PDB file of C-alpha atoms and ligand atoms in Angstrom:
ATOM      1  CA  UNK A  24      -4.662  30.511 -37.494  1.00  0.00           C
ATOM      2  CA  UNK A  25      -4.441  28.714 -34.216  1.00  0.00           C
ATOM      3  CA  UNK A  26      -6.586  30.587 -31.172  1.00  0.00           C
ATOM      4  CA  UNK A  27      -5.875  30.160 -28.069  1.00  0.00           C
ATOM      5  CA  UNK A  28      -8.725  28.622 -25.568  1.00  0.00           C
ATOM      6  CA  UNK A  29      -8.067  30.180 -22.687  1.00  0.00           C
ATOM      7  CA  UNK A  30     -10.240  28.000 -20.357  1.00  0.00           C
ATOM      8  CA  UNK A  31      -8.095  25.257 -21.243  1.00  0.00           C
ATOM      9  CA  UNK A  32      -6.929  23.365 -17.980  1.00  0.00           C
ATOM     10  CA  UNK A  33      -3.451  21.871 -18.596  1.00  0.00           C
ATOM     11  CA  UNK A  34      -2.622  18.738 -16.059  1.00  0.00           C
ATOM     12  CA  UNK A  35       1.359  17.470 -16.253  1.00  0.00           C
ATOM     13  CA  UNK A  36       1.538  13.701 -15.739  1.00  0.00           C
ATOM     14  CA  UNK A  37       4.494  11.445 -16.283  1.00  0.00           C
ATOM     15  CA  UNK A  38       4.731   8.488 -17.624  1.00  0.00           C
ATOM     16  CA  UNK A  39       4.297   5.045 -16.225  1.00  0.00           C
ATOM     17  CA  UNK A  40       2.838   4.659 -12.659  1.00  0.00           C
ATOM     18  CA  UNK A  41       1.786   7.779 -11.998  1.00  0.00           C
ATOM     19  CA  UNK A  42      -0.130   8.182 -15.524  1.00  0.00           C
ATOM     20  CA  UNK A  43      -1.194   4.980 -15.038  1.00  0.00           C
ATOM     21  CA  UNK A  44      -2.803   5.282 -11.568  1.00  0.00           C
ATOM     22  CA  UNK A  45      -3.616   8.654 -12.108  1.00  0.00           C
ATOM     23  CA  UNK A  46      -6.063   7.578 -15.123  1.00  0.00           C
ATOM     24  CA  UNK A  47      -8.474   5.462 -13.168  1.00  0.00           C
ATOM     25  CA  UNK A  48      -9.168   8.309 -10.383  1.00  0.00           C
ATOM     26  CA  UNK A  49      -9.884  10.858 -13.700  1.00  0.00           C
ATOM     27  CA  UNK A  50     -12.024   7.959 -15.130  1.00  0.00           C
ATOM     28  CA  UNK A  51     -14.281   7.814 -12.046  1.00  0.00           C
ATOM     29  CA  UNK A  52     -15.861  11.799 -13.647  1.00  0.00           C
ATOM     30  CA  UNK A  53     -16.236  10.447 -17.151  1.00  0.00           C
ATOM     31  CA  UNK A  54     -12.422  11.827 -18.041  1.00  0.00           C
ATOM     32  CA  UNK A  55     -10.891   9.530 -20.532  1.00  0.00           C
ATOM     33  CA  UNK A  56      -6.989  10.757 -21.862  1.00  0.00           C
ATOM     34  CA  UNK A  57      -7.400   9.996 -25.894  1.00  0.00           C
ATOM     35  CA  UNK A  58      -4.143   8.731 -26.629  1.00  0.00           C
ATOM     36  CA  UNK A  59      -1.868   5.837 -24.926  1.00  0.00           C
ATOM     37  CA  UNK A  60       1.420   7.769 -24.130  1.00  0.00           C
ATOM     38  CA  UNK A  61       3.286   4.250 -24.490  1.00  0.00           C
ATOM     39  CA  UNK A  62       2.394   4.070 -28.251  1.00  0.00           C
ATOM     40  CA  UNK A  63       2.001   7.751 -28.848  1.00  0.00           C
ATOM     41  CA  UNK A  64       5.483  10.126 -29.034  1.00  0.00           C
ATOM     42  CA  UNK A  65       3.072  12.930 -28.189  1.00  0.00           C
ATOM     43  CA  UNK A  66       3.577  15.429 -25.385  1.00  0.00           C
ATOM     44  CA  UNK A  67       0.148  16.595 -25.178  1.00  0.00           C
ATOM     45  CA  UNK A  68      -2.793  14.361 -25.047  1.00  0.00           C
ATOM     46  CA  UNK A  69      -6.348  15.764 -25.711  1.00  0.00           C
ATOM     47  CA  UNK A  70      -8.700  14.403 -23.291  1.00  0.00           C
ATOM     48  CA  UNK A  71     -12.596  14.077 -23.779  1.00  0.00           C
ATOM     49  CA  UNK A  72     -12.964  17.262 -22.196  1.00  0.00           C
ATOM     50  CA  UNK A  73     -12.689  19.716 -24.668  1.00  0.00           C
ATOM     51  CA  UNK A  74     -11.278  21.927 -21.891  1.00  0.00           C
ATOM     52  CA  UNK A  75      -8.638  19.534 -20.280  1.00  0.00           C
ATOM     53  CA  UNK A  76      -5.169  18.445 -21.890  1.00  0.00           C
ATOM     54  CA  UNK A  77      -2.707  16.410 -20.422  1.00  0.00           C
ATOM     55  CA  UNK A  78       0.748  16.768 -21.226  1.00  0.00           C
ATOM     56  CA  UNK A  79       4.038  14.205 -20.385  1.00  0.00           C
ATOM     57  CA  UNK A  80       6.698  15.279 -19.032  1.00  0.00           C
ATOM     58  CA  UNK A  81       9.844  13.596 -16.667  1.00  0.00           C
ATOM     59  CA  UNK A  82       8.697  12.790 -12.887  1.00  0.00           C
ATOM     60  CA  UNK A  83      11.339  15.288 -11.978  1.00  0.00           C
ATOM     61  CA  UNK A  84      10.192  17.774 -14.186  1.00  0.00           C
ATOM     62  CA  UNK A  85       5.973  17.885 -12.753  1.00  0.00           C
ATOM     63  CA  UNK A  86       6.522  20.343 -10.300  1.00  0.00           C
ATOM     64  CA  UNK A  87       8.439  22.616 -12.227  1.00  0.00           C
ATOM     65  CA  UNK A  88       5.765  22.641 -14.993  1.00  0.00           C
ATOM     66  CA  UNK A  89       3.430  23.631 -12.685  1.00  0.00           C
ATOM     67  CA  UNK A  90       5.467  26.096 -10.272  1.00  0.00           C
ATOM     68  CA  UNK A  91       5.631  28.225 -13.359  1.00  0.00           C
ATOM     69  CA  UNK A  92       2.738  27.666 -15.278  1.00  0.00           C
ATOM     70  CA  UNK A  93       3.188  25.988 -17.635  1.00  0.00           C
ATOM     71  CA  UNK A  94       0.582  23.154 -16.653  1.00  0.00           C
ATOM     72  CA  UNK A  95      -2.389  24.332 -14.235  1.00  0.00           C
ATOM     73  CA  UNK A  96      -1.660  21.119 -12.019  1.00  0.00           C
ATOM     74  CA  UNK A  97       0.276  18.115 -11.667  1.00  0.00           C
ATOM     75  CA  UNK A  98       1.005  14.782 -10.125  1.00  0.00           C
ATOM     76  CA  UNK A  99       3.405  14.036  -8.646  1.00  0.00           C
ATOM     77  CA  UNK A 100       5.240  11.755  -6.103  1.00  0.00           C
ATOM     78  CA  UNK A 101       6.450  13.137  -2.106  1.00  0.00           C
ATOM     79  CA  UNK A 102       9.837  12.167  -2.912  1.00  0.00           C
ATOM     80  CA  UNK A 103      10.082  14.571  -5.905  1.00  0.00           C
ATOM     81  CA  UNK A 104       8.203  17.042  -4.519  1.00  0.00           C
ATOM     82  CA  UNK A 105      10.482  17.299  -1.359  1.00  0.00           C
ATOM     83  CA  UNK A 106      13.130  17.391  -3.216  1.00  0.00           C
ATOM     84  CA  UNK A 107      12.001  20.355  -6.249  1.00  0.00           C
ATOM     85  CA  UNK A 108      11.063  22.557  -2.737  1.00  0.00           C
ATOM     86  CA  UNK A 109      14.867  21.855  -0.991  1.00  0.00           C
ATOM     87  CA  UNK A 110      15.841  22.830  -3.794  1.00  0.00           C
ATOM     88  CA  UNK A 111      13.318  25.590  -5.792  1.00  0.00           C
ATOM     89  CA  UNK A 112      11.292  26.849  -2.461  1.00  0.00           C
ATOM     90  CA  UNK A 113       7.287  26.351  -2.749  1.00  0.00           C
ATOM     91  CA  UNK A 114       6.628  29.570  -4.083  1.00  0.00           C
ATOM     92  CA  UNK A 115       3.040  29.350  -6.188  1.00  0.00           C
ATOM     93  CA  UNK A 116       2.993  25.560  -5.805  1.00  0.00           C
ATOM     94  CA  UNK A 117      -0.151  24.675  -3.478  1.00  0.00           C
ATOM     95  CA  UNK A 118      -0.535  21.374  -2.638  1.00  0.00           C
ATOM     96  CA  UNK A 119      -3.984  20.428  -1.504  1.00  0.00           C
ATOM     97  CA  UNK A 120      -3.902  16.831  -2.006  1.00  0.00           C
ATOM     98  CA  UNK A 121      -2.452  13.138  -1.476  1.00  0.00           C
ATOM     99  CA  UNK A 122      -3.536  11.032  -3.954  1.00  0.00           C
ATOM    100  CA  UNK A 123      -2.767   8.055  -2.398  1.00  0.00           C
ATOM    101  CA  UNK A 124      -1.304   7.010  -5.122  1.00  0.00           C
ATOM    102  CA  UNK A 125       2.010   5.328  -6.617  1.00  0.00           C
ATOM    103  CA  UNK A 126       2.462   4.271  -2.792  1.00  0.00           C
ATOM    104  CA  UNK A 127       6.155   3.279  -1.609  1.00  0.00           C
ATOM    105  CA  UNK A 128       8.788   4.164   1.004  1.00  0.00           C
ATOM    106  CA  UNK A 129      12.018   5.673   1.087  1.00  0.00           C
ATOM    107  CA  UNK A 130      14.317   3.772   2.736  1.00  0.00           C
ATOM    108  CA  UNK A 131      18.050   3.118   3.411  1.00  0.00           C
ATOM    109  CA  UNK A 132      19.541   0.100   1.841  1.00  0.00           C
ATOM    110  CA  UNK A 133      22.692  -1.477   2.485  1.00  0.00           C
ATOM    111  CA  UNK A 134      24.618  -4.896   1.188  1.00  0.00           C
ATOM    112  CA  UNK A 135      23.539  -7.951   2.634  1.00  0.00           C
ATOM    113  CA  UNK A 136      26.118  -8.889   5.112  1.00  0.00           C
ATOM    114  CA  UNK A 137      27.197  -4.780   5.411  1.00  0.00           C
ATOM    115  CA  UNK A 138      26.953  -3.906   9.491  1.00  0.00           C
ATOM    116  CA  UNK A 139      25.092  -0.714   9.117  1.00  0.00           C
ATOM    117  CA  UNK A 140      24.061  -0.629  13.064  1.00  0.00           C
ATOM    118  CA  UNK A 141      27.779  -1.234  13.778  1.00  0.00           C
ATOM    119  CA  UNK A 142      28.861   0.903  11.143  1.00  0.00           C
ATOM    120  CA  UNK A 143      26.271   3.725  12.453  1.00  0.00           C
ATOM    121  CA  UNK A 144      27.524   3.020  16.199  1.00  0.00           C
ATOM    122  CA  UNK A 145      31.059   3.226  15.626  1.00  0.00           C
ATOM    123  CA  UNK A 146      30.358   6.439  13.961  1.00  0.00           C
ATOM    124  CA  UNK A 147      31.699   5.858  11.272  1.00  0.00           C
ATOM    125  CA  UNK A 148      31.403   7.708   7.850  1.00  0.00           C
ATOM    126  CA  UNK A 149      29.208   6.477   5.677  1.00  0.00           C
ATOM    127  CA  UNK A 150      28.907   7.133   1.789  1.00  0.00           C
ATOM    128  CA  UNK A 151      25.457   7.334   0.465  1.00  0.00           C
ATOM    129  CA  UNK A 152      24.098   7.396  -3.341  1.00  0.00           C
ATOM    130  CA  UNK A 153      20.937   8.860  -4.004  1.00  0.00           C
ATOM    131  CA  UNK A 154      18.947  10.634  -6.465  1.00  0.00           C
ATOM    132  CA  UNK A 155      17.319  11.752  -3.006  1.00  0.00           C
ATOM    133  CA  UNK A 156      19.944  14.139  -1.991  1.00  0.00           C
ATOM    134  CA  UNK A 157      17.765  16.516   0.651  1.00  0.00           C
ATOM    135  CA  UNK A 158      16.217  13.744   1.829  1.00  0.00           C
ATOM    136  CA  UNK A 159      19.095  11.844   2.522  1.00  0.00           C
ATOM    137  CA  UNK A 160      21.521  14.601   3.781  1.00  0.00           C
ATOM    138  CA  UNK A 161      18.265  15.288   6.347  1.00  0.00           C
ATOM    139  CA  UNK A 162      17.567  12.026   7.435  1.00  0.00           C
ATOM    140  CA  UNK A 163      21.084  10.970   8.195  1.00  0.00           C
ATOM    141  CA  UNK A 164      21.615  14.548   9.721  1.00  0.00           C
ATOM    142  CA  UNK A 165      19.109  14.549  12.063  1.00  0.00           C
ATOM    143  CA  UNK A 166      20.227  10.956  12.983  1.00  0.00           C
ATOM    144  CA  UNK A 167      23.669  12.437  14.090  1.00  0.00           C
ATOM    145  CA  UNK A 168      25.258  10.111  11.407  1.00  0.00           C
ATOM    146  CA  UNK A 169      28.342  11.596   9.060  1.00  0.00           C
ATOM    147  CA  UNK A 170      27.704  10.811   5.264  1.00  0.00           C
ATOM    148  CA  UNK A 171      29.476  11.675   2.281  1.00  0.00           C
ATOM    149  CA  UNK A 172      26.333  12.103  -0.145  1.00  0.00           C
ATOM    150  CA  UNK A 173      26.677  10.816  -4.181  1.00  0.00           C
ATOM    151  CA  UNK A 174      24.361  12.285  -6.414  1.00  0.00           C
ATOM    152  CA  UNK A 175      23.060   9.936  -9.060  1.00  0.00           C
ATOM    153  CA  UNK A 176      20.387   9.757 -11.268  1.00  0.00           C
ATOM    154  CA  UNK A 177      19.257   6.384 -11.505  1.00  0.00           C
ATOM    155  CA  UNK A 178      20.064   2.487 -10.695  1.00  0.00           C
ATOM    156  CA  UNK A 179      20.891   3.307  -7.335  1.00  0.00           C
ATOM    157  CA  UNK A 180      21.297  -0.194  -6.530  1.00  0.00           C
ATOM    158  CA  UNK A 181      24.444  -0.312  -8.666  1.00  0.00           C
ATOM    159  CA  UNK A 182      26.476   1.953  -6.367  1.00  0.00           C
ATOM    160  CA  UNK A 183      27.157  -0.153  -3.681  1.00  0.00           C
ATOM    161  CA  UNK A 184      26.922  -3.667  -5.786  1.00  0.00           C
ATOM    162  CA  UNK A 185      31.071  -2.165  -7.181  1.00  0.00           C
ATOM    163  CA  UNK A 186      31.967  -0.403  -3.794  1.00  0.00           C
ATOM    164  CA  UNK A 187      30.554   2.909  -4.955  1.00  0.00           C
ATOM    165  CA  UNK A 188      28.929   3.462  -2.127  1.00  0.00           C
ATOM    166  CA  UNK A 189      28.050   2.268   1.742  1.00  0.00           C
ATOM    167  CA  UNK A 190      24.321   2.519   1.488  1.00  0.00           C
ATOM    168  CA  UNK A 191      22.168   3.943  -0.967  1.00  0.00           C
ATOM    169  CA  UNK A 192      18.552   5.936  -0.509  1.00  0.00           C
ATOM    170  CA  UNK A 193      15.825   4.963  -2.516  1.00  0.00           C
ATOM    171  CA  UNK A 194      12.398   4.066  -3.082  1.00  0.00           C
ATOM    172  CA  UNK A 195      11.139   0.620  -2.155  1.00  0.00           C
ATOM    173  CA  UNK A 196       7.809  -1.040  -3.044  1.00  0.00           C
ATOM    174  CA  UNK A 197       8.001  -4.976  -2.831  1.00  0.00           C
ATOM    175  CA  UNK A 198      11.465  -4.906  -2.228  1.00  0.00           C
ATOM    176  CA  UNK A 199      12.333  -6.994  -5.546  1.00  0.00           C
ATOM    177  CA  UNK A 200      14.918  -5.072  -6.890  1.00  0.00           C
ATOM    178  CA  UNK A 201      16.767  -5.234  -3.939  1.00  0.00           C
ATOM    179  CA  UNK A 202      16.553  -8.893  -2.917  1.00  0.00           C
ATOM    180  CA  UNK A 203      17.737  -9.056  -6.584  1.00  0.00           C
ATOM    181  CA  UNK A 204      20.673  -7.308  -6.138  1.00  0.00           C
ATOM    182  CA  UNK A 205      21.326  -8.365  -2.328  1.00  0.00           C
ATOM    183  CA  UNK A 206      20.647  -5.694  -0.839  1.00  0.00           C
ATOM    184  CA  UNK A 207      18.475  -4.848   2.555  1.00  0.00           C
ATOM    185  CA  UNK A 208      16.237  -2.459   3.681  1.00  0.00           C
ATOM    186  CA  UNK A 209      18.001  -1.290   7.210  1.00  0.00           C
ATOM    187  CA  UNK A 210      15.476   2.277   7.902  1.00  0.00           C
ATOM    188  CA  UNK A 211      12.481   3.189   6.455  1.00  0.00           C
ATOM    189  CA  UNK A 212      13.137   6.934   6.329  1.00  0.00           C
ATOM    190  CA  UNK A 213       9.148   7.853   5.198  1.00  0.00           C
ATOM    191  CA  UNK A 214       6.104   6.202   3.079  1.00  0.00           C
ATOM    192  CA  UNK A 215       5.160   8.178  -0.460  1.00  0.00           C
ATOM    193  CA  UNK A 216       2.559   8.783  -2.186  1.00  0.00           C
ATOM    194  CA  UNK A 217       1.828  10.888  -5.026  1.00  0.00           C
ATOM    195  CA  UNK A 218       0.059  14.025  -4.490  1.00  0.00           C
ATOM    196  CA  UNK A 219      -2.115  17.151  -6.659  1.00  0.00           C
ATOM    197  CA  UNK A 220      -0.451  19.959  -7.320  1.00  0.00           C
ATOM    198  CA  UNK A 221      -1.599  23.365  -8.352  1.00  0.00           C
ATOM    199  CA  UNK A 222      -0.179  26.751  -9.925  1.00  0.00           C
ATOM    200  CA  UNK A 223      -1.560  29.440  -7.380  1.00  0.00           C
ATOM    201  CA  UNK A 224      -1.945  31.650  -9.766  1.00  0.00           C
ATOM    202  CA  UNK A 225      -4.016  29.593 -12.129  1.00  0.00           C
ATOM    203  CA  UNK A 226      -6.163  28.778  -9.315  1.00  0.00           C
ATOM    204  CA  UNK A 227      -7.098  32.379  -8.590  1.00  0.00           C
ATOM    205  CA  UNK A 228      -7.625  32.928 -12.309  1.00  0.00           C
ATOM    206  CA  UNK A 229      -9.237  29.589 -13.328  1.00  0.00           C
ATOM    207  CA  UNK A 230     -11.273  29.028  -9.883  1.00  0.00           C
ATOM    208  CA  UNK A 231     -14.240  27.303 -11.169  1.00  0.00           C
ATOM    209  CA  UNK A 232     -12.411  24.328 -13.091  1.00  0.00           C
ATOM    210  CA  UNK A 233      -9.430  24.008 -11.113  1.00  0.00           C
ATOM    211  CA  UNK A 234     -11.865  23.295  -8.167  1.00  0.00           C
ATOM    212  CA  UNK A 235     -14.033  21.056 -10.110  1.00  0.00           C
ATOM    213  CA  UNK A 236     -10.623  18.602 -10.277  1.00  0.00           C
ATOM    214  CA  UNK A 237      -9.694  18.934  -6.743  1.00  0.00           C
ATOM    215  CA  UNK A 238     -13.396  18.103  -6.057  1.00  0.00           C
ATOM    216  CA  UNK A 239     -13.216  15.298  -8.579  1.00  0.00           C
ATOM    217  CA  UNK A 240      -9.618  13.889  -7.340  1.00  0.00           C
ATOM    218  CA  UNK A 241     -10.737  14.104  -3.735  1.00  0.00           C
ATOM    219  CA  UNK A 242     -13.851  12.377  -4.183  1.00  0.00           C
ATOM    220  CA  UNK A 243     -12.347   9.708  -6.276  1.00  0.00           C
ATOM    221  CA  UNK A 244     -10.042   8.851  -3.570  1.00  0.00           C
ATOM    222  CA  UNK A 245     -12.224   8.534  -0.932  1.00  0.00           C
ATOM    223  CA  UNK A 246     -14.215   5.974  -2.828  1.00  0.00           C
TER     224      UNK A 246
HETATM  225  P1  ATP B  26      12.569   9.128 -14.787  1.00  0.00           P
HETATM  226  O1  ATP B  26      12.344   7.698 -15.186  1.00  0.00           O
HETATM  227  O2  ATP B  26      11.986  10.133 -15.716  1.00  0.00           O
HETATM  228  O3  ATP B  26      13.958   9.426 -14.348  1.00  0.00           O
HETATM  229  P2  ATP B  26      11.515   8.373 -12.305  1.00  0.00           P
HETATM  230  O4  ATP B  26      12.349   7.156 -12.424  1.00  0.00           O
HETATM  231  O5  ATP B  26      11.573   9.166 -11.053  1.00  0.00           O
HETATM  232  O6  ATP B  26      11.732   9.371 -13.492  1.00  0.00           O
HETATM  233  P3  ATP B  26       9.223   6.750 -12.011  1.00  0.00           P
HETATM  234  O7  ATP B  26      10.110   5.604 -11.732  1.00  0.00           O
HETATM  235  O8  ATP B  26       8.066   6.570 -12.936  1.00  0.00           O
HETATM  236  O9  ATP B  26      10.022   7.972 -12.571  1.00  0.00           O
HETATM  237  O10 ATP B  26       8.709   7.301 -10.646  1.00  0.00           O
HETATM  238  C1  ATP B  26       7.761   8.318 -10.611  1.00  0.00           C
HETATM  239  C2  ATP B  26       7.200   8.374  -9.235  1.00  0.00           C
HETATM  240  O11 ATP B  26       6.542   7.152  -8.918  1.00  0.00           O
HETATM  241  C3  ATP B  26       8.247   8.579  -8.145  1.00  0.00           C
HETATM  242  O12 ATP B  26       8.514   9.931  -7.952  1.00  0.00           O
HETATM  243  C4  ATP B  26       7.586   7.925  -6.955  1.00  0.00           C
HETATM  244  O13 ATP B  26       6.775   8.833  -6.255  1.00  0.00           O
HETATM  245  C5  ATP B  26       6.759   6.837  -7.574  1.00  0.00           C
HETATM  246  N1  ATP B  26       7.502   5.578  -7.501  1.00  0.00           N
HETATM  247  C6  ATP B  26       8.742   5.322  -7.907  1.00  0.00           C
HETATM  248  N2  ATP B  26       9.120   4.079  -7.641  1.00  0.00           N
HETATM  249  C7  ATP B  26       8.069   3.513  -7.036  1.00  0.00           C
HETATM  250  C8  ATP B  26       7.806   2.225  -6.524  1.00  0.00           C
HETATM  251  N3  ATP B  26       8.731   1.275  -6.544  1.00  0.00           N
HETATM  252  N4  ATP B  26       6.589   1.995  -6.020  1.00  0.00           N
HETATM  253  C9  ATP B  26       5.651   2.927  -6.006  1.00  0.00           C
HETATM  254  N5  ATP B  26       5.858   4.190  -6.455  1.00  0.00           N
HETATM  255  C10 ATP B  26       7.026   4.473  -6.959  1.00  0.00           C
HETATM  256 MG1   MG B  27      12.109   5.653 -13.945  1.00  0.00          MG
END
């Protein structure tokens, strides 16, 4: 029969950078995840605390894990988490955090050779692909500028390569992928980073632990 351990501490993660930079800060307290997710197909990954799991799930997905329980806390980037709040409200997600982690920008990116300032002058109407859709609609709203928003998923950088799209809103780091696709950065709409974030409830009911991370992710970072 399988019992439950209810001082378990369950921590959502996703895959790639923010596992990946979210390991060394958990390392810095001794906290070692047992299994590599990249060779592993499971979802939840024992750590050597008997009393702290880690389970994988999409970027997208972290904050509603943890908004309704079902991981204690999370990681996870601005730009998700500013979207999953437009969107879902903050209701039971506290946020105590940045990381510091998984740093980039969002940004506004355009063809090369595409007169955005013109374009933005003129007042003309501009469509914009995203995966970013708050962000974007806010940003260009605020900025007085009309846009006709596309929702995508992914490979933003496509949209506008086949006349998809004007501009597109994404997430820049060295710029790489869009030098490789010719496209330029034309407004840097805000820096991200990734931040901690905590089911209120399991906070009030698992105090003692819960605290012990925050303690042990704040101190890490200010190393
Ligand atoms: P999925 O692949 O499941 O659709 P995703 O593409 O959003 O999700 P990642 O690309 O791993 O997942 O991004 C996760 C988080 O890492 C983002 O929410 C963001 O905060 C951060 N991130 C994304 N791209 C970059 C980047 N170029 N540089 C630094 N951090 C980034
Ligand atoms: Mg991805």
């Amino acid at each position: 029969m399988r019992t439950e351990n209810f001082n378990m501490i369950t921590l959502a993660l996703s895959k790639g950078r923010i596992f990946d930079e979210t390991l060394p800060l958990l390392k810095t307290a001794g906290i070692e995840v047992l299994e590599n997710p990249e060779t592993s197909r499971k979802l939840i990954l024992p750590t050597n605390q008997p009393d702290l799991r880690v389970v994988l799930v999409r970027a997208t997905d972290v904050p509603t894990y943890v908004q309704y329980g079902g991981a204690d806390l999370g990681v996870t980037g601005q730009d998700t988490l500013i979207e999953h709040c437009a969107e879902w409200g903050a209701t039971g997600l506290y946020q105590p955090l940045d990381l510091r982690i998984a740093q980039c920008r969002m940004s506004v990116a355009v063809p090369a050779g595409f007169d955005y300032a013109g374009k933005v002058k003129q007042g003309a109407r501009l469509r914009v692909a995203t995966k970013y859709t708050h962000t974007a609609r806010e940003f260009f709203a605020a900025k007085g500028v009309h846009v006709d928003i596309i929702k995508l998923y992914g490979s933003m950088e496509l949209a506008p390569l086949i006349g998809m799209a004007d501009a597109i809103v994404d997430l820049v780091s060295s710029g790489n992928t869009l030098k490789a696709n010719q496209l330029v950065e034309v407004e840097h709409i805000m820096p991200i980073s990734s931040h901690l974030v905590i089911n209120h409830a399991a906070l009030k009911l698992k105090q003692e632990p819960i605290r012990r991370l925050i303690g042990i992710f704040a101190a890490a970072i200010a190393q």
